[in-house]
């Protein structure tokens, strides 16, 4: 059987955005910066993510170019057939993919967080704690976590320094930061929950972060993503359909769910009271349909004689 040619992703442009892996863990940014003070500039996070997207687009371009050469220029049989890439052209850049394919391999030798490889000019005191579901993609299109976070009402500035677990938390060493969450979010001062999908409402860890922010007295913000005036009002309608009760939210480990629900009951007294608090947040941040710009414009137009 003829050996197929395997094309590999070229991560050189991603690596170019990073510092070399630290060789002295004790003097690394991880060691010198408490976890609650690790922020990464959002503008740079977008640049980093675009570089990752380009890796896989380039991989497929090289594969298709090789396939054309194999089909049309292989008269002497000197061009081996290429194996189809193992990655999609546009993989879902969610937490699981980024951790396994990008972050852990790029910090394998130092066994530190990606924060320790981030350039010093993009590191700073965080002003935003980003709450996100790991199953949801972070970027690429409307309806992804970070894209929604900078679009529409209550948007986050590109210049903001963000506490984003994938970038500031050591992905090699399991640590129980759940107990520290209240302190971390309280120190950061603002929790932002981009509700790009109902997954955020279905994961108890996201609810836990909201609870920690509530108890720490941190500002809680729900961005209302909008890519034209016709988006306003739809997020509120979506929320009313997507959210039922936090009692339906899940965790991977049942013992975590029991612990989180216990803390929710201790804080609010009942699940119903906690549900009411979440609905009040949505009511505060999401535009009512009858107040949306497109609705007002249509109403004014119909009112003209």
XYZ file of C-alpha atoms in Angstrom:
305
model
C 0.000 0.000 0.000
C 1.391 3.407 -1.014
C 2.249 5.715 1.860
C 0.173 8.891 1.715
C 1.663 12.324 2.178
C 0.553 13.935 5.462
C 0.307 17.703 5.623
C 0.642 19.161 9.104
C -0.651 22.472 10.424
C 1.952 25.231 10.386
C 1.734 27.075 13.704
C 4.707 29.365 13.065
C 2.555 32.516 12.809
C 0.828 31.645 16.069
C 4.171 30.994 17.738
C 5.405 34.360 16.445
C 2.841 36.074 18.682
C 4.211 34.358 21.788
C 7.337 34.544 23.892
C 9.553 31.443 24.060
C 8.476 28.960 26.699
C 9.952 29.947 30.088
C 12.733 27.702 31.302
C 12.633 28.969 34.888
C 9.157 28.366 36.307
C 9.970 30.110 39.574
C 10.640 33.395 37.764
C 7.888 33.055 35.169
C 4.905 35.419 34.884
C 2.801 32.611 36.401
C 4.933 32.636 39.530
C 5.201 36.419 39.712
C 1.528 37.237 39.127
C -1.336 36.029 41.350
C -4.027 34.335 39.308
C -6.613 37.040 40.043
C -4.262 39.684 38.578
C -3.652 37.937 35.260
C -5.342 39.803 32.454
C -4.722 39.552 28.708
C -5.608 42.348 26.314
C -8.720 41.485 24.313
C -7.316 43.021 21.120
C -4.382 40.599 21.302
C -6.658 37.648 22.040
C -8.482 38.399 18.783
C -5.166 38.598 16.925
C -4.099 35.283 18.438
C -7.385 33.635 17.474
C -7.209 34.974 13.897
C -3.742 33.467 13.566
C -5.148 30.112 14.688
C -7.993 30.350 12.161
C -5.462 31.078 9.412
C -3.497 27.929 10.306
C -6.337 25.641 9.264
C -7.395 27.663 6.236
C -3.770 27.483 5.063
C -3.647 23.742 5.777
C -6.626 23.130 3.498
C -5.239 25.394 0.783
C -2.011 23.395 0.789
C -3.954 20.140 0.728
C -6.107 21.244 -2.224
C -3.056 22.539 -4.096
C -1.321 19.208 -3.544
C -4.424 17.333 -4.698
C -4.536 19.337 -7.932
C -0.876 18.559 -8.544
C -1.482 14.877 -7.804
C -4.455 14.742 -10.203
C -3.021 16.740 -13.111
C 0.788 16.765 -12.937
C 1.584 13.301 -11.662
C 2.532 11.734 -15.015
C 5.581 9.960 -13.613
C 4.010 9.035 -10.307
C 6.508 11.114 -8.326
C 3.810 13.042 -6.406
C 2.358 11.043 -3.504
C -1.339 11.212 -2.747
C -2.072 13.508 0.186
C -3.998 12.342 3.217
C -7.082 14.402 3.945
C -6.436 16.793 6.885
C -7.626 15.578 10.257
C -8.938 19.073 11.044
C -11.856 20.937 9.535
C -11.167 24.039 7.469
C -12.966 26.100 10.122
C -12.820 24.086 13.348
C -14.987 25.228 16.217
C -12.527 27.217 18.308
C -14.063 26.323 21.631
C -12.389 25.638 24.962
C -11.892 21.930 24.378
C -10.304 22.386 20.946
C -8.085 25.274 22.020
C -6.888 23.494 25.139
C -6.028 20.230 23.385
C -4.752 21.493 20.039
C -3.183 24.862 20.821
C -2.627 25.776 24.454
C -1.339 22.559 25.995
C 1.028 21.729 23.104
C 2.389 25.289 23.130
C 3.084 25.138 26.864
C 4.089 21.477 27.008
C 7.732 22.016 27.934
C 7.213 24.699 30.574
C 3.968 23.244 31.997
C 2.677 26.776 32.643
C -0.274 28.861 31.496
C -0.352 30.616 28.147
C -0.162 33.834 30.168
C 3.523 33.074 30.747
C 4.102 33.086 26.993
C 2.075 36.232 26.336
C 4.140 39.350 25.534
C 4.457 41.771 28.476
C 2.669 44.569 26.606
C -0.537 42.494 26.360
C -0.537 41.488 30.029
C -2.215 43.705 32.598
C -4.574 43.959 35.543
C -7.900 42.464 34.394
C -11.049 44.579 34.445
C -13.297 41.901 32.927
C -13.858 38.293 33.958
C -15.205 36.416 30.924
C -17.694 33.679 31.780
C -18.123 31.227 28.909
C -19.193 27.667 28.206
C -16.306 25.537 26.948
C -18.488 23.944 24.293
C -19.189 27.331 22.673
C -16.734 28.694 20.063
C -14.958 31.874 21.122
C -14.659 33.541 17.715
C -15.241 33.553 13.965
C -18.879 34.465 13.398
C -21.751 36.294 15.073
C -23.085 34.054 17.806
C -19.644 33.211 19.193
C -18.568 34.298 22.667
C -15.975 37.012 22.061
C -17.575 38.361 18.882
C -20.864 38.826 20.730
C -19.001 40.403 23.644
C -17.791 43.347 21.554
C -20.952 43.901 19.492
C -24.167 45.741 20.302
C -25.136 47.038 23.751
C -22.976 46.724 26.880
C -19.983 45.826 24.739
C -16.488 45.257 26.075
C -13.673 47.420 24.695
C -10.932 45.801 22.612
C -8.470 47.520 24.944
C -9.834 45.759 28.028
C -7.634 43.279 29.865
C -9.621 40.085 30.347
C -9.455 37.220 32.817
C -10.136 34.331 30.436
C -9.403 30.908 31.897
C -7.854 29.421 28.759
C -5.242 32.174 28.677
C -4.451 32.750 32.350
C -5.047 29.393 34.029
C -2.517 26.542 33.885
C -4.157 23.896 31.693
C -1.617 21.214 32.674
C -2.177 21.166 36.419
C -5.717 20.537 37.636
C -6.447 23.057 40.360
C -9.620 23.559 42.341
C -10.192 27.253 41.714
C -13.927 26.958 42.345
C -13.434 27.946 45.971
C -11.326 30.925 44.861
C -13.830 32.091 42.253
C -15.533 34.578 44.525
C -12.187 36.140 45.427
C -10.983 36.193 41.794
C -14.167 37.751 40.408
C -14.378 40.140 43.330
C -10.826 41.321 42.653
C -11.467 41.718 38.914
C -14.666 43.616 39.711
C -16.785 42.769 36.662
C -18.257 39.532 35.339
C -19.290 39.524 31.676
C -21.566 36.711 30.467
C -22.006 36.720 26.679
C -25.032 34.484 26.160
C -24.096 33.275 22.703
C -26.063 30.070 23.167
C -28.260 28.372 25.718
C -25.216 26.337 26.832
C -24.261 29.158 29.212
C -27.603 28.696 30.949
C -27.269 24.916 30.990
C -23.832 24.698 32.611
C -23.750 25.006 36.381
C -20.158 26.250 36.302
C -21.377 29.367 34.483
C -24.117 29.706 37.092
C -21.451 29.267 39.777
C -19.454 32.180 38.346
C -22.579 34.319 38.306
C -23.259 33.331 41.929
C -19.652 34.156 42.910
C -19.970 37.589 41.288
C -23.247 38.206 43.088
C -21.754 37.310 46.452
C -18.581 39.305 45.810
C -20.574 42.407 44.901
C -18.991 42.532 41.433
C -20.696 44.217 38.494
C -22.512 41.678 36.316
C -22.962 42.531 32.636
C -24.851 40.660 29.930
C -23.785 41.952 26.491
C -26.637 42.239 24.005
C -25.045 41.266 20.719
C -26.418 43.104 17.699
C -25.077 43.236 14.162
C -27.831 45.485 12.853
C -30.682 47.363 14.496
C -32.965 44.392 13.814
C -31.112 42.265 16.378
C -32.261 44.405 19.297
C -35.134 42.817 21.175
C -34.409 39.328 19.865
C -31.954 38.392 22.609
C -34.605 39.037 25.253
C -37.126 36.898 23.380
C -34.509 34.166 23.009
C -33.698 34.267 26.721
C -37.320 33.873 27.738
C -37.511 30.703 25.636
C -34.041 29.311 26.435
C -34.027 29.789 30.195
C -36.322 27.693 32.357
C -34.611 27.198 35.727
C -31.096 26.738 37.054
C -32.311 23.446 38.476
C -31.977 22.079 34.914
C -28.318 23.108 34.593
C -25.721 20.332 34.500
C -22.110 19.610 35.437
C -19.838 16.778 34.355
C -19.495 15.513 37.927
C -22.660 15.090 40.056
C -20.792 16.039 43.233
C -20.026 19.460 41.718
C -23.706 19.989 40.987
C -24.630 19.161 44.568
C -22.066 21.618 45.916
C -23.138 24.445 43.603
C -26.848 23.956 44.296
C -26.131 23.963 48.025
C -24.376 27.339 47.699
C -27.218 28.723 45.574
C -29.761 27.747 48.220
C -27.558 29.198 50.956
C -27.351 32.515 49.101
C -30.888 32.942 47.747
C -32.952 30.645 49.941
C -34.562 28.849 47.006
C -34.038 27.948 43.364
C -37.049 30.104 42.468
C -35.433 33.176 44.045
C -32.197 32.532 42.118
C -34.160 32.112 38.867
C -35.884 35.410 39.545
C -32.522 37.135 39.996
C -31.235 35.832 36.651
C -34.414 36.891 34.868
C -34.058 40.353 36.412
C -30.561 40.611 34.924
C -31.829 39.697 31.461
C -34.653 42.209 31.853
C -32.098 44.878 32.774
C -29.656 44.302 29.921
C -31.723 42.993 26.998
C -33.827 45.407 24.974
C -37.606 44.958 25.062
C -38.909 44.399 21.548
C -41.210 47.444 21.733
C -38.179 49.582 22.653
C -35.955 48.304 19.841
C -34.787 50.875 17.253
C -36.412 49.025 14.373
C -39.734 48.878 16.247
C -39.621 52.585 17.062
C -38.778 53.484 13.442
C -41.649 51.354 12.130
C -44.035 52.876 14.677
C -43.021 56.423 13.719
C -43.368 55.631 10.020
C -46.861 54.218 10.486
C -47.843 57.230 12.580
C -47.095 59.696 9.770
C -50.216 61.058 8.022
